[in-house]
Coordinates of C-alpha atoms in Angstrom, one line a residue:
M101 CA 20.6 6.0 -27.7
A102 CA 19.0 5.1 -24.3
E103 CA 15.4 6.1 -23.9
L104 CA 13.3 6.7 -20.7
R105 CA 10.8 3.8 -20.6
L106 CA 9.3 4.5 -17.2
G107 CA 9.6 7.2 -14.5
P108 CA 11.1 9.2 -13.1
L109 CA 9.6 8.5 -9.7
L110 CA 10.6 10.7 -6.8
R111 CA 10.6 8.3 -3.9
Y112 CA 12.5 9.1 -0.7
V113 CA 13.0 12.8 0.3
G114 CA 14.6 13.8 3.6
G115 CA 16.9 16.7 4.6
S116 CA 19.5 17.1 1.9
T117 CA 19.0 13.8 0.0
A118 CA 16.4 12.2 -2.2
T119 CA 16.1 9.1 -4.5
V120 CA 14.8 9.0 -8.0
W121 CA 13.8 5.8 -9.8
V122 CA 13.9 5.2 -13.5
E123 CA 13.7 2.5 -16.1
A124 CA 15.7 2.9 -19.3
S125 CA 15.6 1.1 -22.6
R126 CA 19.2 -0.1 -22.4
P127 CA 22.2 -0.1 -20.1
C128 CA 23.3 3.5 -19.5
A129 CA 24.5 6.1 -17.0
V130 CA 21.7 8.0 -15.3
R131 CA 22.2 11.5 -14.0
V132 CA 19.7 13.6 -12.0
R133 CA 20.6 17.3 -11.9
G134 CA 18.9 19.9 -9.7
A135 CA 18.7 23.5 -10.8
D136 CA 20.6 24.5 -7.6
G137 CA 23.6 22.3 -8.4
S138 CA 22.4 19.3 -6.4
G139 CA 22.4 15.9 -8.1
G140 CA 23.5 12.3 -8.4
E141 CA 24.3 9.7 -10.9
G142 CA 24.6 5.9 -11.2
R143 CA 24.5 3.1 -13.8
T144 CA 21.5 1.0 -14.5
F145 CA 21.2 -2.6 -13.3
Q146 CA 19.5 -5.4 -15.2
V147 CA 16.6 -7.6 -14.2
A148 CA 14.9 -10.0 -16.7
G149 CA 16.0 -7.8 -19.7
H150 CA 14.9 -4.5 -18.1
H151 CA 17.3 -1.8 -17.1
Y152 CA 16.6 0.2 -13.9
A153 CA 18.4 2.8 -11.7
L154 CA 17.7 4.3 -8.3
V155 CA 19.8 7.5 -8.1
T156 CA 20.6 9.1 -4.8
V157 CA 20.5 12.9 -5.1
T158 CA 22.7 14.9 -2.7
G159 CA 23.4 18.5 -2.0
L160 CA 19.8 19.6 -1.5
T161 CA 19.0 22.4 0.9
P162 CA 16.3 21.8 3.5
G163 CA 13.2 24.0 3.1
T164 CA 13.7 24.5 -0.7
T165 CA 11.9 23.5 -3.9
T166 CA 14.3 22.5 -6.6
P167 CA 13.4 21.7 -10.3
Y168 CA 15.3 18.8 -11.6
K169 CA 16.1 17.0 -14.9
V170 CA 17.1 13.5 -15.8
H171 CA 19.8 12.6 -18.3
L172 CA 20.7 9.1 -19.8
D173 CA 24.2 8.9 -21.1
G174 CA 24.3 12.7 -21.1
T175 CA 21.1 13.2 -23.1
G176 CA 18.2 15.0 -21.4
V177 CA 15.1 12.7 -21.3
W178 CA 13.0 14.5 -18.6
P179 CA 11.1 16.7 -18.7
L180 CA 9.5 15.3 -21.8
P181 CA 9.6 17.6 -24.9
D182 CA 6.5 19.8 -25.1
S183 CA 5.3 18.6 -21.7
P184 CA 2.1 20.3 -20.6
F185 CA 3.1 19.9 -17.0
P186 CA 5.2 22.2 -14.8
P187 CA 8.8 21.2 -14.0
S188 CA 9.2 18.2 -11.7
V189 CA 10.6 19.4 -8.4
I190 CA 12.2 18.0 -5.2
R191 CA 10.7 19.8 -2.2
T192 CA 12.8 19.3 1.0
P193 CA 11.2 19.8 4.4
A194 CA 12.4 22.4 6.8
D195 CA 12.5 21.8 10.6
G196 CA 9.2 22.5 12.1
D197 CA 7.2 22.6 8.9
P198 CA 3.8 20.8 9.1
V199 CA 3.6 17.5 7.1
R200 CA 0.9 17.0 4.6
L201 CA 0.4 13.3 3.9
A202 CA -2.1 12.0 1.4
F203 CA -3.1 8.4 1.3
G204 CA -5.3 5.8 -0.3
S205 CA -5.3 2.4 -1.9
C206 CA -6.8 0.2 -4.7
R207 CA -6.1 1.7 -8.1
W208 CA -7.0 0.2 -11.4
A209 CA -5.0 1.9 -14.2
A210 CA -7.2 4.6 -15.8
P211 CA -8.1 3.9 -19.5
P212 CA -6.8 6.0 -22.3
A213 CA -8.2 9.5 -22.5
D214 CA -10.3 8.7 -25.5
E215 CA -12.1 5.8 -23.7
K216 CA -14.9 6.2 -21.2
D217 CA -13.8 5.4 -17.7
P218 CA -16.3 2.8 -16.3
V219 CA -15.5 3.6 -12.7
G220 CA -15.3 7.3 -12.8
P221 CA -12.4 9.8 -12.6
D222 CA -9.1 8.6 -11.0
A223 CA -8.3 10.4 -7.8
L224 CA -4.6 10.5 -8.6
D225 CA -5.2 11.9 -12.1
T226 CA -7.4 14.5 -10.6
L227 CA -4.9 15.5 -7.9
A228 CA -2.2 15.8 -10.6
A229 CA -4.5 18.0 -12.7
R230 CA -5.2 20.3 -9.8
M231 CA -1.5 20.6 -8.9
A232 CA -0.5 21.3 -12.5
A233 CA -3.1 24.0 -12.8
D234 CA -1.7 25.7 -9.6
P235 CA 2.0 24.7 -9.3
D236 CA 2.5 27.0 -6.2
G237 CA -0.6 25.8 -4.5
E238 CA -1.1 23.2 -1.8
R239 CA 0.3 19.8 -2.6
P240 CA 1.1 16.7 -0.5
D241 CA 4.5 16.4 1.0
V242 CA 4.3 12.6 0.6
L243 CA 1.8 10.2 -1.1
V244 CA 1.2 6.9 0.8
L245 CA -0.2 4.1 -1.3
L246 CA -1.5 1.3 0.9
G247 CA -1.7 -1.6 -1.5
D248 CA -3.1 -2.8 -4.8
Q249 CA -1.0 -0.5 -6.9
V250 CA -1.4 -3.0 -9.7
Y251 CA -4.0 -5.8 -10.2
A252 CA -2.3 -9.0 -11.3
D253 CA -5.6 -10.9 -11.3
E254 CA -7.9 -8.3 -12.8
T255 CA -6.3 -7.1 -16.1
S256 CA -7.7 -4.4 -18.4
K257 CA -9.0 -5.1 -21.9
A258 CA -5.8 -3.6 -23.4
T259 CA -3.6 -5.9 -21.3
R260 CA -5.7 -8.9 -22.1
R261 CA -5.1 -8.2 -25.8
W262 CA -1.4 -7.9 -25.1
L263 CA -1.4 -11.2 -23.2
A264 CA -3.3 -13.0 -25.9
A265 CA -0.7 -12.0 -28.4
R266 CA 2.0 -13.4 -26.1
R267 CA 0.5 -16.8 -25.0
D268 CA -2.7 -19.0 -25.1
L269 CA -5.2 -17.5 -22.6
S270 CA -7.1 -20.8 -22.5
E271 CA -4.2 -22.1 -20.4
P272 CA -3.9 -21.2 -16.7
P273 CA -3.6 -18.5 -15.4
G274 CA -5.7 -17.3 -18.3
D275 CA -5.9 -13.5 -18.6
E276 CA -4.1 -12.9 -15.3
V277 CA -0.4 -12.2 -15.3
A278 CA 2.0 -15.1 -15.3
D279 CA 5.6 -13.9 -15.2
Y280 CA 7.9 -11.0 -14.6
E281 CA 7.5 -9.5 -18.1
E282 CA 3.7 -9.5 -17.7
Y283 CA 4.1 -7.7 -14.4
T284 CA 6.1 -5.0 -16.1
R285 CA 3.2 -4.5 -18.4
L286 CA 1.0 -3.6 -15.4
Y287 CA 3.4 -1.0 -14.2
Y288 CA 3.7 0.6 -17.7
E289 CA -0.1 0.7 -18.0
S290 CA -0.4 2.3 -14.5
W291 CA 2.6 4.6 -14.3
L292 CA 2.7 5.8 -17.9
D293 CA -0.6 7.6 -17.5
P294 CA 0.6 11.1 -18.2
E295 CA -1.0 12.8 -15.1
V296 CA 0.2 10.0 -12.8
R297 CA 3.6 9.9 -14.3
W298 CA 4.1 13.6 -13.6
L299 CA 2.5 13.3 -10.1
L300 CA 4.9 10.5 -9.1
S301 CA 7.9 12.5 -10.5
T302 CA 7.2 15.5 -8.2
V303 CA 5.6 14.1 -5.0
P304 CA 7.6 11.6 -2.9
S305 CA 5.8 8.3 -2.4
C306 CA 5.7 5.4 0.1
M307 CA 4.2 2.1 -1.0
I308 CA 3.2 -1.4 0.4
F309 CA 1.6 -4.3 -1.4
D310 CA -1.8 -5.9 -0.7
D311 CA -3.3 -9.0 -2.2
H312 CA -4.1 -7.9 -5.7
D313 CA -0.5 -7.0 -6.3
V314 CA -0.1 -10.8 -6.4
I315 CA -3.5 -12.4 -6.3
D316 CA -6.9 -11.9 -4.5
D317 CA -6.8 -13.4 -1.0
W318 CA -3.1 -13.9 -1.0
N319 CA -2.1 -15.9 2.1
T320 CA -5.6 -16.1 3.4
S321 CA -4.9 -19.4 5.1
A322 CA -2.7 -22.5 5.1
A323 CA -5.3 -24.5 3.2
W324 CA -5.5 -21.7 0.5
L325 CA -1.7 -21.6 0.2
A326 CA -1.5 -25.4 -0.2
D327 CA -4.1 -25.3 -2.9
M328 CA -2.2 -22.6 -4.8
R329 CA 1.1 -24.4 -4.5
A330 CA -0.5 -27.4 -6.1
T331 CA -1.2 -25.4 -9.3
P332 CA 1.5 -25.5 -12.0
W333 CA 1.5 -21.7 -12.5
W334 CA 1.5 -20.4 -9.0
R335 CA 5.3 -20.5 -8.2
E336 CA 6.3 -18.4 -11.2
R337 CA 3.4 -16.0 -10.5
L338 CA 4.5 -15.5 -6.9
L339 CA 8.2 -15.2 -7.6
S340 CA 7.6 -12.7 -10.4
G341 CA 5.3 -10.7 -8.2
L342 CA 7.9 -10.4 -5.4
M343 CA 10.7 -9.6 -7.8
S344 CA 8.7 -6.9 -9.6
Y345 CA 7.5 -5.5 -6.3
W346 CA 11.1 -5.3 -5.0
V347 CA 12.2 -3.4 -8.2
H348 CA 9.3 -1.1 -8.7
Q349 CA 8.0 -0.4 -5.2
H350 CA 10.2 -1.7 -2.4
L351 CA 13.6 -0.1 -3.3
G352 CA 12.1 3.4 -3.3
N353 CA 10.8 3.0 0.2
L354 CA 14.3 2.8 1.6
S355 CA 16.5 5.7 2.6
P356 CA 20.0 6.2 1.0
A357 CA 21.6 4.8 4.2
E358 CA 19.4 1.7 4.1
L359 CA 20.1 1.2 0.4
A360 CA 23.8 1.4 1.0
A361 CA 23.6 -1.3 3.7
D362 CA 21.4 -3.6 1.6
P363 CA 23.4 -6.6 0.4
L364 CA 20.8 -7.6 -2.2
F365 CA 20.8 -4.2 -3.8
A366 CA 24.6 -4.3 -3.9
A367 CA 24.6 -7.7 -5.5
V368 CA 22.0 -6.9 -8.1
R369 CA 23.8 -3.7 -9.1
E370 CA 27.2 -5.3 -9.3
A371 CA 26.1 -8.3 -11.4
P372 CA 26.0 -8.0 -15.2
D373 CA 22.5 -9.4 -14.9
G374 CA 20.9 -9.4 -11.4
T375 CA 18.0 -11.7 -12.3
D376 CA 19.4 -14.8 -10.6
E377 CA 20.3 -12.9 -7.4
L378 CA 16.8 -11.4 -7.2
R379 CA 15.1 -14.7 -8.1
S380 CA 17.1 -16.4 -5.4
F381 CA 15.9 -13.8 -2.9
A382 CA 12.3 -14.3 -4.0
C383 CA 12.6 -18.1 -3.6
K384 CA 13.9 -17.6 -0.1
A385 CA 11.1 -15.2 0.7
D386 CA 8.6 -17.9 -0.5
A387 CA 10.2 -20.7 1.4
D388 CA 10.8 -18.7 4.6
P389 CA 8.7 -15.5 4.8
A390 CA 10.2 -14.6 8.2
S391 CA 13.6 -14.3 6.5
V392 CA 12.5 -11.1 4.6
R393 CA 11.2 -7.8 5.9
W394 CA 9.0 -5.7 3.6
S395 CA 7.9 -3.4 6.4
Y396 CA 9.7 -0.2 6.9
R397 CA 9.8 3.1 8.8
R398 CA 9.9 6.6 7.6
D399 CA 10.3 9.7 9.7
F400 CA 9.0 13.1 8.5
G401 CA 10.2 15.5 11.1
R402 CA 8.2 14.6 14.2
V403 CA 5.9 12.3 12.4
R404 CA 6.7 8.6 12.4
L405 CA 5.2 6.3 9.8
L406 CA 5.5 2.6 10.2
M407 CA 4.4 0.7 7.0
V408 CA 3.5 -2.8 7.9
D409 CA 3.5 -5.9 5.7
T410 CA 0.2 -7.7 6.4
R411 CA 0.4 -10.2 3.6
A412 CA 3.8 -11.9 3.3
A413 CA 4.5 -11.9 7.1
R414 CA 1.6 -14.0 8.2
V415 CA 1.7 -17.1 10.2
L416 CA -1.0 -19.4 8.7
D417 CA -1.0 -22.4 11.0
E418 CA -4.6 -22.4 12.5
E419 CA -3.3 -23.1 16.0
A420 CA -0.8 -20.2 15.8
R421 CA -2.5 -18.0 13.3
S422 CA -1.1 -14.4 13.3
M423 CA -1.1 -11.4 11.0
L424 CA 2.6 -10.9 11.7
D425 CA 5.3 -13.5 12.4
P426 CA 7.2 -13.1 15.7
G427 CA 10.1 -11.2 14.2
E428 CA 7.8 -8.8 12.4
A429 CA 5.7 -8.2 15.5
R430 CA 8.8 -7.5 17.5
W431 CA 10.0 -5.0 14.8
L432 CA 6.7 -3.2 14.9
R433 CA 6.8 -2.9 18.7
E434 CA 10.4 -1.7 18.8
Q435 CA 9.8 1.0 16.1
A436 CA 6.6 2.2 17.8
L437 CA 8.2 2.5 21.2
E438 CA 11.7 3.7 20.3
A439 CA 12.6 7.1 21.8
P440 CA 9.4 8.1 23.5
G441 CA 8.8 11.9 23.1
S442 CA 10.8 12.0 19.8
Y443 CA 7.6 12.2 17.7
D444 CA 4.3 14.0 17.9
H445 CA 2.3 11.7 15.7
L446 CA 2.5 8.0 15.1
L447 CA 1.1 6.6 11.9
I448 CA 0.7 2.8 11.3
G449 CA 0.2 2.0 7.7
T450 CA -1.5 -1.3 7.2
S451 CA -3.4 -2.1 4.0
L452 CA -6.1 -4.0 6.0
P453 CA -8.2 -2.0 8.6
W454 CA -7.7 -2.6 12.3
L455 CA -11.2 -1.5 13.2
L456 CA -14.1 -2.7 11.0
P457 CA -17.9 -2.4 11.4
H458 CA -18.9 -4.5 14.4
L459 CA -20.8 -7.1 12.4
V460 CA -17.8 -7.6 10.1
H461 CA -15.4 -7.8 13.0
D462 CA -17.4 -10.4 14.9
A463 CA -18.1 -12.4 11.7
E464 CA -14.3 -12.6 11.1
A465 CA -13.5 -13.6 14.7
W466 CA -16.3 -16.2 14.5
N467 CA -15.0 -17.5 11.2
A468 CA -11.4 -17.8 12.7
A469 CA -12.8 -19.9 15.6
L470 CA -14.7 -22.2 13.2
C471 CA -11.6 -22.7 11.0
R472 CA -9.6 -23.4 14.2
G473 CA -12.0 -26.3 14.8
E474 CA -13.9 -24.8 17.8
R475 CA -17.2 -26.2 16.5
G476 CA -15.9 -29.4 14.9
E477 CA -14.6 -30.6 11.5
R478 CA -17.7 -29.9 9.6
W479 CA -17.9 -26.3 10.7
A480 CA -14.2 -25.9 10.0
R481 CA -14.7 -26.9 6.4
F482 CA -17.6 -24.5 6.1
G483 CA -15.5 -21.8 7.7
E484 CA -12.6 -22.2 5.3
D485 CA -15.0 -22.0 2.3
L486 CA -16.7 -18.9 3.7
R487 CA -13.3 -17.3 4.6
R488 CA -12.3 -17.4 0.9
R489 CA -15.6 -16.4 -0.5
A490 CA -16.2 -13.4 1.8
D491 CA -12.6 -12.2 2.2
L492 CA -12.7 -12.7 5.9
E493 CA -9.0 -12.0 6.5
H494 CA -8.5 -8.6 8.2
W495 CA -7.0 -8.0 11.7
A496 CA -10.2 -9.3 13.2
A497 CA -9.6 -12.7 11.5
F498 CA -6.4 -12.9 13.5
P499 CA -7.7 -12.4 17.0
S500 CA -4.4 -12.6 18.9
S501 CA -2.9 -10.1 16.4
F502 CA -5.8 -7.7 16.8
D503 CA -5.4 -7.8 20.6
A504 CA -1.6 -7.3 20.3
L505 CA -2.0 -4.3 18.0
T506 CA -4.6 -2.8 20.3
E507 CA -2.2 -3.2 23.3
L508 CA 0.7 -1.7 21.4
I509 CA -1.3 1.3 20.3
A510 CA -2.4 1.9 23.9
E511 CA 1.2 1.6 25.1
A512 CA 2.7 3.9 22.4
G513 CA 0.0 6.5 23.1
S514 CA 0.3 6.6 26.9
G515 CA 2.6 8.4 29.3
P516 CA 4.1 11.8 29.7
D517 CA 5.9 11.6 26.3
A518 CA 2.8 10.3 24.5
P519 CA 2.2 11.6 20.9
A520 CA -0.8 13.8 20.2
T521 CA -2.3 11.2 17.8
V522 CA -1.9 7.5 16.9
C523 CA -3.6 6.9 13.5
V524 CA -4.0 3.6 11.7
L525 CA -4.0 4.2 8.0
S526 CA -5.7 1.6 5.9
G527 CA -7.5 0.9 2.6
D528 CA -8.7 -2.4 1.0
V529 CA -12.5 -2.1 1.6
H530 CA -13.4 0.2 -1.3
H531 CA -14.9 3.0 0.9
A532 CA -13.7 5.5 3.5
Y533 CA -14.6 5.9 7.1
I534 CA -13.3 7.1 10.5
A535 CA -13.5 4.9 13.6
E536 CA -12.5 5.8 17.1
P537 CA -11.8 3.3 19.8
A538 CA -12.7 3.5 23.5
W539 CA -10.8 1.6 26.2
P540 CA -12.3 0.6 29.6
A541 CA -12.5 3.6 32.0
G542 CA -9.0 4.5 33.3
T543 CA -7.1 2.3 30.9
G544 CA -7.0 4.2 27.7
P545 CA -4.1 6.0 26.1
D546 CA -3.4 9.8 26.4
A547 CA -3.1 10.2 22.6
R548 CA -6.2 10.4 20.4
V549 CA -6.4 7.1 18.5
L550 CA -8.2 6.8 15.1
Q551 CA -8.7 4.3 12.4
L552 CA -8.6 6.2 9.1
T553 CA -9.6 4.1 6.1
C554 CA -9.6 5.4 2.5
S555 CA -10.1 3.5 -0.7
P556 CA -10.4 3.2 -3.6
V557 CA -8.2 5.6 -5.5
H558 CA -9.8 4.3 -8.7
N559 CA -11.9 1.2 -8.7
A560 CA -15.5 -0.1 -8.6
I561 CA -17.7 0.1 -5.6
P562 CA -20.3 -2.7 -5.9
L563 CA -23.8 -2.0 -4.5
A564 CA -23.4 -5.0 -2.1
I565 CA -20.4 -3.3 -0.5
R566 CA -22.2 -0.1 -0.1
L567 CA -25.2 -1.8 1.5
G568 CA -23.2 -4.2 3.6
F569 CA -20.9 -1.7 5.2
R570 CA -23.7 0.8 5.9
F571 CA -25.7 -2.0 7.6
G572 CA -22.5 -3.3 9.4
W573 CA -22.3 -0.2 11.6
S574 CA -26.0 -0.4 12.7
G575 CA -27.3 -1.4 16.1
L576 CA -29.1 -4.4 14.6
A577 CA -25.9 -5.5 12.9
R578 CA -24.0 -5.3 16.2
V579 CA -26.5 -7.6 17.9
L580 CA -26.2 -10.0 15.0
G581 CA -22.5 -9.9 15.2
R582 CA -22.5 -10.8 18.9
R583 CA -24.6 -13.8 18.1
F584 CA -22.0 -15.0 15.6
A585 CA -19.2 -14.4 18.1
G586 CA -21.2 -16.4 20.8
H587 CA -21.6 -19.3 18.5
G588 CA -17.8 -19.4 18.0
G589 CA -17.1 -18.9 21.7
C590 CA -15.3 -15.6 20.9
P591 CA -14.5 -13.3 23.8
K592 CA -15.4 -9.6 23.5
P593 CA -12.7 -7.4 22.1
P594 CA -10.6 -5.6 24.6
I595 CA -11.9 -2.2 23.3
D596 CA -15.1 -0.8 21.9
W597 CA -15.2 1.6 19.0
R598 CA -17.6 3.8 17.1
R599 CA -17.8 5.2 13.6
T600 CA -17.2 9.0 13.7
G601 CA -17.2 9.6 10.0
G602 CA -18.5 8.0 6.8
P603 CA -19.0 5.7 5.2
W604 CA -18.1 7.6 2.0
F605 CA -18.1 5.9 -1.4
G606 CA -16.2 7.1 -4.5
N607 CA -12.7 7.5 -5.9
Q608 CA -11.0 9.4 -3.1
L609 CA -8.0 10.4 -1.1
M610 CA -7.5 11.4 2.5
T611 CA -5.0 14.0 3.5
L612 CA -3.6 14.4 7.0
T613 CA -1.9 17.8 7.9
L614 CA 0.3 17.2 10.9
G615 CA 1.9 20.0 12.9
S616 CA 3.4 20.2 16.3
R617 CA 0.7 18.5 18.4
S618 CA -2.0 19.4 15.8
A619 CA -3.7 17.2 13.2
R620 CA -6.3 17.9 10.6
L621 CA -8.0 15.5 8.2
R622 CA -9.6 16.1 4.8
L623 CA -11.3 13.6 2.5
E624 CA -11.6 14.5 -1.2
Q625 CA -13.4 12.7 -4.0
A626 CA -12.7 12.9 -7.7
R627 CA -15.8 14.4 -9.4
G628 CA -14.2 15.4 -12.8
A629 CA -11.0 15.5 -14.8
A630 CA -9.6 18.2 -12.6
R631 CA -12.0 18.4 -9.7
L632 CA -11.5 17.1 -6.2
D633 CA -14.3 18.0 -3.9
V634 CA -13.9 18.2 -0.2
V635 CA -16.6 15.9 1.3
A636 CA -15.3 15.9 4.9
E637 CA -12.9 17.9 7.0
S638 CA -12.1 17.5 10.7
Q639 CA -9.8 18.9 13.3
L640 CA -8.4 15.8 15.1
T641 CA -6.7 17.6 18.0
P642 CA -7.8 20.5 20.2

């Protein structure tokens, strides 16, 4: 009898359709059945000995909430027997409804309930507990996870024990994951958490990777990549990371129409074993990153979300260094500017913040100049070492990309059909803040533009980060940053900006509530097993 190994995850929801992802213990037919007669079915596909399905559910009615069940080969497997949680549901939006979007990044899997959590309560666990206690209460319409869903390079004690029983940890990569099977262990550890499993079964989700989904500082520089490619274990690690990301995260980001048009999805499903097809795809993505697009667009009524790959799409040549390759940059521009007036809010999801504290921004721009050779070979070697040690790799470390994104945001936010808001959603930096840019007089956009940064969902916040980022916004830090920039010959950024909220430290989530030309922001921190405290709330539009 087939068993449910992982999931279900409710991924895409729109209008009358949805997608539900599962992993089963063996090949089988998967059926999702809604209480209102909606549903869908499909057979599992195989990758590396694992059996997955992504089922398209049809027949949903907009503006309704529909409980659903999952069957494998005709046997009900979800909800679980004796589940303490309410039924999983598919909530479809109605035209004109406000959109409630919760987001964050950086989540270590929570330890078992009988172990003390060294980094405090998990914000996703806490959100799930609150929703379960009040099934008819407020809940997000979509959960946006902005990177580091799993940590391939920072494994838990339980995973290290599992790895040690599988191979010799004295051999590289040691207690980090090495192959596809070990990546699946990370997803089991993270997504089998009871609260998170139920949460992901009943709230749609959008995801994008960041570095720890593969390795810290992934694609920091050409020199870094050359060093990694010289190690005997890197290639398998990267290919397995891309393959597991495609299966567990990327597929669910796509709409049913996009899935139907995806040749790789068709090839993997049609093959008796899709491992070779998927591995070939990952090899191509490694050899020619520009041949693959991980970025995607989701529309929620009159809210447009552009999720941008800021890891695999980089150009690393120091003379042409760019956060996005030309094709990716062109895609972002086209999506942001398509059909002006068709959306009220533009959200750009990028794991790495666009606007940082001024000291950090200037230090990254200075470092990029050093690595480019502006101060000679000796400084270039120093700059590369510093870049890796200090994680100097955000948008500011790609100055031409920073300027291009700034220009695009201004263009998208200007004119008679401008949206009410343009918000850049980011994570990565293990704290939360709000920053607001200012353009030179008479040149700024009509929309209100904000950098909204929120992390971690569940991770450590070292004292050095707290102190460094608090200082980074200060006037003294700004003067110091300009000295760095002057040493590197860096021009001033095309905009100025100021911090208008934070910094806030803790395990946390931000929620945007977006209506017709209205936007409200709330930041909540996990303070207990079922307690999310509001620490900041702001009306973003008049």
